[in-house]
Amino acid sequence: MPDEPLLTEVVDGVSTLTLNRPDALNALNGELRRELTAAFKAAARDDATRAVVITGAGRGFCAGADLRGGSEERAFRAVLTNEYNPLIAAIRSLPKPVVAAVNGVAAGAGVSLALAADLVVASEGARFVPAFNRIGLVPDSGLARVLVRAAGRHRAFEILMGERELGAGEAHDLGLVASVVPADRLAGAARELARRLADGPTIAIGLTKRLLNGAEDATLDESLAAEAALQDVAGRTDDHAEGVAAFGEKRDPRFGGR
Ligand code: T3D
């Protein structure tokens, strides 16, 4: 495999981003963080991309921050503010669906990265290791927020303290992982899921992401108002017209993402 830290391929509307530092279990150094953020921003602009898959090369998904990264990594506030946070925000705000194919261990910010995706598919051997506590750090890149909502405060604390590793099955039980598949079927399963989403009404899917992002903190009134505003946008898309026409003609819709 070439030496680039991030491999990118667009096929059938699906952009696959492969973290490619397998000898370090795809740990995030500065170059990889910046390339990843740029890739998500590029996916937002690219009309040929209607869904994104993120996965790791080799036996790991992502081992979090590169612990061999030297002093660059120790400027915590600056690195988080300027690199990790924009990466997570770029995934969450991307108006296209993101599928994480977790092919092995995810640790530290690698867990945060996986859980920033809209859907997570994991191989049977995948594990989610918060790891922050093991090296005297606090969870970052949005992990505390995701875990406390999915698992509740007490279980989130237990997981973050590393009392036990979170296997793919338990992550599935907590609703963090959509499906768990044998390792040799993971890439195909994630690609197929992403391809189905890429064939969907892309603008409405992007607006759905925006609604969900807002709904996490919104009052009922705010949610209802946001739905009315965004439905007004979705309702004027070609995809809405096509969906209604397909219903009337008793056929499957052919969404063009416009
Ligand atoms: O400013 C900031 O940076 C703040 C941001 C912080 C965000 C964070 O993510 S903090 C958390 C950082 N990550 C970790 O603490 C995880 C460290 N790694 C591990 O605990 C274990 O490697 C794993 C649980 C992930 C996997 O264990 P195992 O036994 O399957 O593999 P291994 O043998 O430990 O690792 C394999 C290789 O990957 C090994 O290299 P070697 O010895 O074969 O040459 C190991 O050093 C390397 N590796 C694993 N994790 C990292 C790493 N290299 C650099 N950075 C890593 N994070």
mmCIF file of C-alpha atoms and ligand atoms in Angstrom:
data_model
loop_
_atom_site.group_PDB
_atom_site.id
_atom_site.type_symbol
_atom_site.label_atom_id
_atom_site.label_comp_id
_atom_site.label_asym_id
_atom_site.label_seq_id
_atom_site.Cartn_x
_atom_site.Cartn_y
_atom_site.Cartn_z
ATOM 1 C CA MET A 1 0.000 0.000 0.000
ATOM 2 C CA PRO A 2 1.367 3.483 -0.814
ATOM 3 C CA ASP A 3 2.886 5.567 1.993
ATOM 4 C CA GLU A 4 0.279 8.331 2.083
ATOM 5 C CA PRO A 5 -1.249 8.538 5.584
ATOM 6 C CA LEU A 6 -4.734 8.805 4.106
ATOM 7 C CA LEU A 7 -6.004 6.928 1.051
ATOM 8 C CA THR A 8 -9.052 8.250 -0.771
ATOM 9 C CA GLU A 9 -11.162 6.531 -3.384
ATOM 10 C CA VAL A 10 -14.556 7.536 -4.844
ATOM 11 C CA VAL A 11 -16.656 4.749 -6.415
ATOM 12 C CA ASP A 12 -20.392 4.819 -7.160
ATOM 13 C CA GLY A 13 -20.999 7.956 -5.103
ATOM 14 C CA VAL A 14 -19.130 6.581 -2.060
ATOM 15 C CA SER A 15 -15.872 8.157 -0.947
ATOM 16 C CA THR A 16 -13.778 5.723 1.102
ATOM 17 C CA LEU A 17 -11.169 7.250 3.400
ATOM 18 C CA THR A 18 -8.616 4.738 4.689
ATOM 19 C CA LEU A 19 -6.317 5.720 7.559
ATOM 20 C CA ASN A 20 -3.008 4.326 6.404
ATOM 21 C CA ARG A 21 -0.459 4.143 9.218
ATOM 22 C CA PRO A 22 -0.963 0.444 9.980
ATOM 23 C CA ASP A 23 2.353 0.025 11.839
ATOM 24 C CA ALA A 24 1.053 2.487 14.455
ATOM 25 C CA LEU A 25 -2.514 1.135 14.333
ATOM 26 C CA ASN A 26 -3.379 4.276 12.329
ATOM 27 C CA ALA A 27 -2.580 6.635 15.201
ATOM 28 C CA LEU A 28 -3.373 10.237 14.347
ATOM 29 C CA ASN A 29 -0.328 12.426 13.746
ATOM 30 C CA GLY A 30 -0.682 16.035 12.663
ATOM 31 C CA GLU A 31 -0.447 15.228 8.975
ATOM 32 C CA LEU A 32 -3.178 12.581 9.165
ATOM 33 C CA ARG A 33 -5.482 14.815 11.242
ATOM 34 C CA ARG A 34 -5.160 17.676 8.791
ATOM 35 C CA GLU A 35 -5.598 15.420 5.754
ATOM 36 C CA LEU A 36 -8.688 13.830 7.269
ATOM 37 C CA THR A 37 -10.321 17.172 7.975
ATOM 38 C CA ALA A 38 -9.470 18.356 4.454
ATOM 39 C CA ALA A 39 -10.935 15.142 3.013
ATOM 40 C CA PHE A 40 -14.254 15.624 4.830
ATOM 41 C CA LYS A 41 -14.407 19.236 3.687
ATOM 42 C CA ALA A 42 -13.645 18.129 0.126
ATOM 43 C CA ALA A 43 -16.405 15.493 0.368
ATOM 44 C CA ALA A 44 -18.853 18.278 1.261
ATOM 45 C CA ARG A 45 -17.983 20.130 -1.953
ATOM 46 C CA ASP A 46 -17.718 17.109 -4.263
ATOM 47 C CA ASP A 47 -20.979 16.376 -6.111
ATOM 48 C CA ALA A 48 -19.680 12.891 -6.994
ATOM 49 C CA THR A 49 -19.574 12.006 -3.276
ATOM 50 C CA ARG A 50 -22.945 11.241 -1.703
ATOM 51 C CA ALA A 51 -21.719 9.123 1.230
ATOM 52 C CA VAL A 52 -18.404 8.569 3.007
ATOM 53 C CA VAL A 53 -16.849 5.454 4.567
ATOM 54 C CA ILE A 54 -13.972 5.813 7.013
ATOM 55 C CA THR A 55 -11.871 2.786 7.912
ATOM 56 C CA GLY A 56 -8.336 1.740 8.844
ATOM 57 C CA ALA A 57 -5.609 -0.160 7.015
ATOM 58 C CA GLY A 58 -4.187 -3.257 8.685
ATOM 59 C CA ARG A 59 -5.436 -4.728 11.962
ATOM 60 C CA GLY A 60 -6.495 -1.504 13.687
ATOM 61 C CA PHE A 61 -9.049 1.212 13.059
ATOM 62 C CA CYS A 62 -7.284 4.072 14.857
ATOM 63 C CA ALA A 63 -5.213 4.144 18.088
ATOM 64 C CA GLY A 64 -5.946 7.802 18.814
ATOM 65 C CA ALA A 65 -3.270 10.443 19.193
ATOM 66 C CA ASP A 66 0.201 9.437 18.030
ATOM 67 C CA LEU A 67 1.985 8.908 21.331
ATOM 68 C CA ARG A 68 5.306 9.053 19.533
ATOM 69 C CA GLY A 69 4.475 12.427 18.066
ATOM 70 C CA GLY A 70 6.774 14.502 20.298
ATOM 71 C CA SER A 71 6.173 18.008 21.516
ATOM 72 C CA GLU A 72 3.699 18.882 18.751
ATOM 73 C CA GLU A 73 1.203 16.558 20.452
ATOM 74 C CA ARG A 74 1.704 18.068 23.898
ATOM 75 C CA ALA A 75 0.253 21.481 23.087
ATOM 76 C CA PHE A 76 -3.072 20.018 24.113
ATOM 77 C CA ARG A 77 -5.364 23.011 23.986
ATOM 78 C CA ALA A 78 -4.000 24.202 20.633
ATOM 79 C CA VAL A 79 -3.970 20.733 19.040
ATOM 80 C CA LEU A 80 -7.503 19.983 20.184
ATOM 81 C CA THR A 81 -8.866 23.398 19.245
ATOM 82 C CA ASN A 82 -7.127 23.607 15.889
ATOM 83 C CA GLU A 83 -7.126 19.992 14.728
ATOM 84 C CA TYR A 84 -9.214 17.403 16.598
ATOM 85 C CA ASN A 85 -12.256 19.610 17.160
ATOM 86 C CA PRO A 86 -12.479 20.792 13.528
ATOM 87 C CA LEU A 87 -12.159 17.157 12.409
ATOM 88 C CA ILE A 88 -15.080 16.004 14.559
ATOM 89 C CA ALA A 89 -17.108 19.076 13.541
ATOM 90 C CA ALA A 90 -16.376 18.413 9.858
ATOM 91 C CA ILE A 91 -17.792 14.876 10.186
ATOM 92 C CA ARG A 92 -20.857 15.883 12.176
ATOM 93 C CA SER A 93 -21.687 18.841 9.945
ATOM 94 C CA LEU A 94 -20.975 17.092 6.633
ATOM 95 C CA PRO A 95 -24.337 17.192 4.832
ATOM 96 C CA LYS A 96 -23.818 13.609 3.648
ATOM 97 C CA PRO A 97 -23.916 10.330 5.579
ATOM 98 C CA VAL A 98 -20.712 8.967 7.112
ATOM 99 C CA VAL A 99 -20.240 5.257 7.853
ATOM 100 C CA ALA A 100 -17.349 4.120 10.086
ATOM 101 C CA ALA A 101 -16.116 0.613 9.298
ATOM 102 C CA VAL A 102 -14.299 -0.295 12.502
ATOM 103 C CA ASN A 103 -11.990 -3.074 11.427
ATOM 104 C CA GLY A 104 -10.096 -3.600 14.696
ATOM 105 C CA VAL A 105 -9.071 -1.700 17.789
ATOM 106 C CA ALA A 106 -10.178 1.909 18.199
ATOM 107 C CA ALA A 107 -8.488 3.727 21.080
ATOM 108 C CA GLY A 108 -8.566 7.226 22.525
ATOM 109 C CA ALA A 109 -9.549 9.762 19.891
ATOM 110 C CA GLY A 110 -9.924 6.787 17.543
ATOM 111 C CA VAL A 111 -13.073 5.890 19.502
ATOM 112 C CA SER A 112 -14.250 9.497 19.215
ATOM 113 C CA LEU A 113 -13.546 9.423 15.486
ATOM 114 C CA ALA A 114 -15.552 6.245 14.949
ATOM 115 C CA LEU A 115 -18.485 7.515 17.011
ATOM 116 C CA ALA A 116 -18.560 10.854 15.185
ATOM 117 C CA ALA A 117 -19.811 8.898 12.167
ATOM 118 C CA ASP A 118 -23.551 8.608 11.543
ATOM 119 C CA LEU A 119 -23.493 4.820 11.434
ATOM 120 C CA VAL A 120 -20.864 2.435 12.753
ATOM 121 C CA VAL A 121 -20.327 -1.055 11.401
ATOM 122 C CA ALA A 122 -17.822 -3.142 13.343
ATOM 123 C CA SER A 123 -16.012 -6.402 12.764
ATOM 124 C CA GLU A 124 -16.563 -9.091 15.383
ATOM 125 C CA GLY A 125 -13.051 -8.545 16.751
ATOM 126 C CA ALA A 126 -13.307 -4.766 16.967
ATOM 127 C CA ARG A 127 -12.895 -3.186 20.390
ATOM 128 C CA PHE A 128 -13.340 0.328 21.693
ATOM 129 C CA VAL A 129 -10.682 1.284 24.232
ATOM 130 C CA PRO A 130 -11.103 4.819 25.627
ATOM 131 C CA ALA A 131 -7.432 4.677 26.803
ATOM 132 C CA PHE A 132 -7.328 8.330 27.881
ATOM 133 C CA ASN A 133 -7.405 7.432 31.559
ATOM 134 C CA ARG A 134 -4.532 4.983 31.115
ATOM 135 C CA ILE A 135 -2.265 7.868 30.167
ATOM 136 C CA GLY A 136 -3.675 10.408 32.614
ATOM 137 C CA LEU A 137 -5.792 12.366 30.146
ATOM 138 C CA VAL A 138 -9.470 13.221 29.972
ATOM 139 C CA PRO A 139 -11.667 12.015 27.098
ATOM 140 C CA ASP A 140 -11.730 14.404 24.169
ATOM 141 C CA SER A 141 -12.946 14.869 20.603
ATOM 142 C CA GLY A 142 -16.566 14.636 21.759
ATOM 143 C CA LEU A 143 -16.347 11.239 23.444
ATOM 144 C CA ALA A 144 -17.787 12.163 26.869
ATOM 145 C CA ARG A 145 -20.841 13.693 25.215
ATOM 146 C CA VAL A 146 -21.502 10.697 22.974
ATOM 147 C CA LEU A 147 -20.980 8.135 25.732
ATOM 148 C CA VAL A 148 -23.037 9.838 28.402
ATOM 149 C CA ARG A 149 -25.984 10.046 26.002
ATOM 150 C CA ALA A 150 -25.682 6.459 24.795
ATOM 151 C CA ALA A 151 -24.731 4.690 27.989
ATOM 152 C CA GLY A 152 -25.893 7.008 30.783
ATOM 153 C CA ARG A 153 -23.549 8.728 33.184
ATOM 154 C CA HIS A 154 -22.589 5.784 35.379
ATOM 155 C CA ARG A 155 -21.853 3.329 32.627
ATOM 156 C CA ALA A 156 -20.014 6.038 30.698
ATOM 157 C CA PHE A 157 -17.806 6.576 33.730
ATOM 158 C CA GLU A 158 -17.132 2.860 34.052
ATOM 159 C CA ILE A 159 -16.208 2.617 30.372
ATOM 160 C CA LEU A 160 -14.016 5.718 30.516
ATOM 161 C CA MET A 161 -12.193 4.387 33.570
ATOM 162 C CA GLY A 162 -11.241 1.379 31.472
ATOM 163 C CA GLU A 163 -12.800 -1.023 33.928
ATOM 164 C CA ARG A 164 -13.403 -3.236 30.944
ATOM 165 C CA GLU A 165 -12.929 -2.886 27.230
ATOM 166 C CA LEU A 166 -15.967 -2.297 25.128
ATOM 167 C CA GLY A 167 -16.273 -5.107 22.617
ATOM 168 C CA ALA A 168 -18.198 -4.807 19.367
ATOM 169 C CA GLY A 169 -21.168 -6.690 20.867
ATOM 170 C CA GLU A 170 -21.546 -4.412 23.885
ATOM 171 C CA ALA A 171 -21.092 -1.326 21.698
ATOM 172 C CA HIS A 172 -23.922 -2.725 19.593
ATOM 173 C CA ASP A 173 -26.083 -3.281 22.682
ATOM 174 C CA LEU A 174 -25.505 0.350 23.677
ATOM 175 C CA GLY A 175 -26.689 1.502 20.252
ATOM 176 C CA LEU A 176 -23.283 2.876 19.315
ATOM 177 C CA VAL A 177 -22.742 0.271 16.612
ATOM 178 C CA ALA A 178 -25.389 -0.467 13.987
ATOM 179 C CA SER A 179 -24.162 -3.948 13.069
ATOM 180 C CA VAL A 180 -21.392 -6.399 13.836
ATOM 181 C CA VAL A 181 -20.126 -8.604 11.005
ATOM 182 C CA PRO A 182 -17.333 -11.136 10.470
ATOM 183 C CA ALA A 183 -14.023 -9.421 9.629
ATOM 184 C CA ASP A 184 -13.972 -10.658 6.054
ATOM 185 C CA ARG A 185 -17.395 -9.130 5.395
ATOM 186 C CA LEU A 186 -16.807 -5.736 7.000
ATOM 187 C CA ALA A 187 -15.556 -3.761 3.992
ATOM 188 C CA GLY A 188 -18.336 -5.107 1.775
ATOM 189 C CA ALA A 189 -21.028 -4.493 4.399
ATOM 190 C CA ALA A 190 -19.901 -0.896 5.013
ATOM 191 C CA ARG A 191 -19.604 -0.204 1.281
ATOM 192 C CA GLU A 192 -23.066 -1.640 0.600
ATOM 193 C CA LEU A 193 -24.616 0.382 3.428
ATOM 194 C CA ALA A 194 -22.915 3.545 2.193
ATOM 195 C CA ARG A 195 -23.920 2.831 -1.396
ATOM 196 C CA ARG A 196 -27.579 2.487 -0.374
ATOM 197 C CA LEU A 197 -27.331 5.811 1.472
ATOM 198 C CA ALA A 198 -25.564 7.360 -1.542
ATOM 199 C CA ASP A 199 -28.561 6.377 -3.658
ATOM 200 C CA GLY A 200 -30.861 8.197 -1.233
ATOM 201 C CA PRO A 201 -32.217 11.768 -1.212
ATOM 202 C CA THR A 202 -28.871 13.352 -0.340
ATOM 203 C CA ILE A 203 -30.149 16.819 0.534
ATOM 204 C CA ALA A 204 -32.831 15.417 2.872
ATOM 205 C CA ILE A 205 -30.244 13.144 4.497
ATOM 206 C CA GLY A 206 -27.935 16.113 5.088
ATOM 207 C CA LEU A 207 -30.799 18.108 6.553
ATOM 208 C CA THR A 208 -31.717 15.124 8.763
ATOM 209 C CA LYS A 209 -28.173 15.178 10.149
ATOM 210 C CA ARG A 210 -28.564 18.875 10.860
ATOM 211 C CA LEU A 211 -31.873 18.257 12.643
ATOM 212 C CA LEU A 212 -30.382 15.503 14.788
ATOM 213 C CA ASN A 213 -27.362 17.643 15.678
ATOM 214 C CA GLY A 214 -29.682 20.417 16.806
ATOM 215 C CA ALA A 215 -32.223 18.113 18.471
ATOM 216 C CA GLU A 216 -29.610 16.903 20.972
ATOM 217 C CA ASP A 217 -29.823 20.219 22.805
ATOM 218 C CA ALA A 218 -33.114 21.691 21.592
ATOM 219 C CA THR A 219 -36.415 22.254 23.350
ATOM 220 C CA LEU A 220 -39.537 20.798 21.716
ATOM 221 C CA ASP A 221 -40.466 24.224 20.345
ATOM 222 C CA GLU A 222 -37.017 24.692 18.856
ATOM 223 C CA SER A 223 -37.112 21.210 17.299
ATOM 224 C CA LEU A 224 -40.536 21.786 15.798
ATOM 225 C CA ALA A 225 -39.442 25.115 14.334
ATOM 226 C CA ALA A 226 -36.258 23.582 12.886
ATOM 227 C CA GLU A 227 -38.285 20.763 11.302
ATOM 228 C CA ALA A 228 -40.640 23.234 9.646
ATOM 229 C CA ALA A 229 -37.746 25.292 8.275
ATOM 230 C CA LEU A 230 -35.773 22.322 6.964
ATOM 231 C CA GLN A 231 -38.843 20.557 5.561
ATOM 232 C CA ASP A 232 -39.429 23.683 3.528
ATOM 233 C CA VAL A 233 -35.987 23.158 1.977
ATOM 234 C CA ALA A 234 -36.378 19.389 1.489
ATOM 235 C CA GLY A 235 -39.847 19.857 0.048
ATOM 236 C CA ARG A 236 -38.456 21.931 -2.792
ATOM 237 C CA THR A 237 -35.856 19.370 -3.943
ATOM 238 C CA ASP A 238 -36.031 17.311 -7.123
ATOM 239 C CA ASP A 239 -35.688 14.249 -4.898
ATOM 240 C CA HIS A 240 -38.937 15.038 -3.096
ATOM 241 C CA ALA A 241 -40.733 15.404 -6.440
ATOM 242 C CA GLU A 242 -39.182 12.140 -7.625
ATOM 243 C CA GLY A 243 -40.170 10.329 -4.412
ATOM 244 C CA VAL A 244 -43.772 11.424 -4.732
ATOM 245 C CA ALA A 245 -43.846 10.547 -8.462
ATOM 246 C CA ALA A 246 -42.351 7.111 -7.773
ATOM 247 C CA PHE A 247 -44.961 6.486 -5.076
ATOM 248 C CA GLY A 248 -47.747 7.354 -7.528
ATOM 249 C CA GLU A 249 -46.262 5.155 -10.224
ATOM 250 C CA LYS A 250 -45.650 2.264 -7.815
ATOM 251 C CA ARG A 251 -41.915 2.054 -8.592
ATOM 252 C CA ASP A 252 -38.652 2.580 -6.714
ATOM 253 C CA PRO A 253 -37.502 6.213 -6.645
ATOM 254 C CA ARG A 254 -34.352 7.220 -8.514
ATOM 255 C CA PHE A 255 -32.880 10.005 -6.393
ATOM 256 C CA GLY A 256 -30.325 12.275 -8.030
ATOM 257 C CA GLY A 257 -29.262 14.020 -4.826
ATOM 258 C CA ARG A 258 -30.681 17.379 -5.925
HETATM 259 O O1 T3D B 1 -2.924 16.942 22.037
HETATM 260 C C1 T3D B 1 -3.304 15.778 22.029
HETATM 261 O O2 T3D B 1 -2.688 14.898 21.423
HETATM 262 C C2 T3D B 1 -4.545 15.405 22.787
HETATM 263 C C3 T3D B 1 -5.306 14.363 22.154
HETATM 264 C C4 T3D B 1 -5.455 13.146 22.723
HETATM 265 C C5 T3D B 1 -6.273 12.143 22.056
HETATM 266 C C6 T3D B 1 -5.935 10.708 22.373
HETATM 267 O O3 T3D B 1 -6.263 9.878 21.546
HETATM 268 S S1 T3D B 1 -5.146 10.281 23.809
HETATM 269 C C7 T3D B 1 -5.082 8.465 23.691
HETATM 270 C C8 T3D B 1 -3.923 8.021 22.829
HETATM 271 N N1 T3D B 1 -3.985 6.597 22.522
HETATM 272 C C9 T3D B 1 -3.664 5.654 23.403
HETATM 273 O O4 T3D B 1 -3.321 5.905 24.527
HETATM 274 C C10 T3D B 1 -3.668 4.233 22.898
HETATM 275 C C11 T3D B 1 -2.275 3.622 22.957
HETATM 276 N N2 T3D B 1 -2.276 2.280 22.419
HETATM 277 C C12 T3D B 1 -2.725 1.231 23.120
HETATM 278 O O5 T3D B 1 -3.172 1.312 24.248
HETATM 279 C C13 T3D B 1 -2.639 -0.101 22.450
HETATM 280 O O6 T3D B 1 -1.692 -0.016 21.408
HETATM 281 C C14 T3D B 1 -3.984 -0.560 21.861
HETATM 282 C C15 T3D B 1 -4.959 -0.897 22.988
HETATM 283 C C16 T3D B 1 -4.580 0.495 20.932
HETATM 284 C C17 T3D B 1 -3.744 -1.843 20.990
HETATM 285 O O7 T3D B 1 -3.021 -2.776 21.748
HETATM 286 P P1 T3D B 1 -2.343 -4.010 20.989
HETATM 287 O O8 T3D B 1 -1.716 -4.862 22.043
HETATM 288 O O9 T3D B 1 -3.333 -4.620 20.082
HETATM 289 O O10 T3D B 1 -1.211 -3.363 20.026
HETATM 290 P P2 T3D B 1 0.214 -2.785 20.471
HETATM 291 O O11 T3D B 1 1.248 -3.853 20.397
HETATM 292 O O12 T3D B 1 0.112 -2.022 21.735
HETATM 293 O O13 T3D B 1 0.491 -1.694 19.292
HETATM 294 C C18 T3D B 1 0.924 -2.122 17.994
HETATM 295 C C19 T3D B 1 1.865 -1.059 17.479
HETATM 296 O O14 T3D B 1 1.168 0.185 17.346
HETATM 297 C C20 T3D B 1 3.023 -0.786 18.453
HETATM 298 O O15 T3D B 1 4.161 -0.471 17.680
HETATM 299 P P3 T3D B 1 5.442 -1.447 17.678
HETATM 300 O O16 T3D B 1 5.856 -1.635 19.089
HETATM 301 O O17 T3D B 1 4.927 -2.719 17.044
HETATM 302 O O18 T3D B 1 6.455 -0.720 16.833
HETATM 303 C C21 T3D B 1 2.532 0.438 19.215
HETATM 304 O O19 T3D B 1 3.586 1.197 19.740
HETATM 305 C C22 T3D B 1 1.854 1.192 18.084
HETATM 306 N N3 T3D B 1 0.852 2.104 18.650
HETATM 307 C C23 T3D B 1 -0.299 1.780 19.257
HETATM 308 N N4 T3D B 1 -0.938 2.870 19.647
HETATM 309 C C24 T3D B 1 -0.178 3.921 19.276
HETATM 310 C C25 T3D B 1 0.977 3.440 18.639
HETATM 311 N N5 T3D B 1 1.932 4.241 18.151
HETATM 312 C C26 T3D B 1 1.737 5.574 18.337
HETATM 313 N N6 T3D B 1 0.658 6.089 18.945
HETATM 314 C C27 T3D B 1 -0.308 5.314 19.428
HETATM 315 N N7 T3D B 1 -1.405 5.854 19.994
#
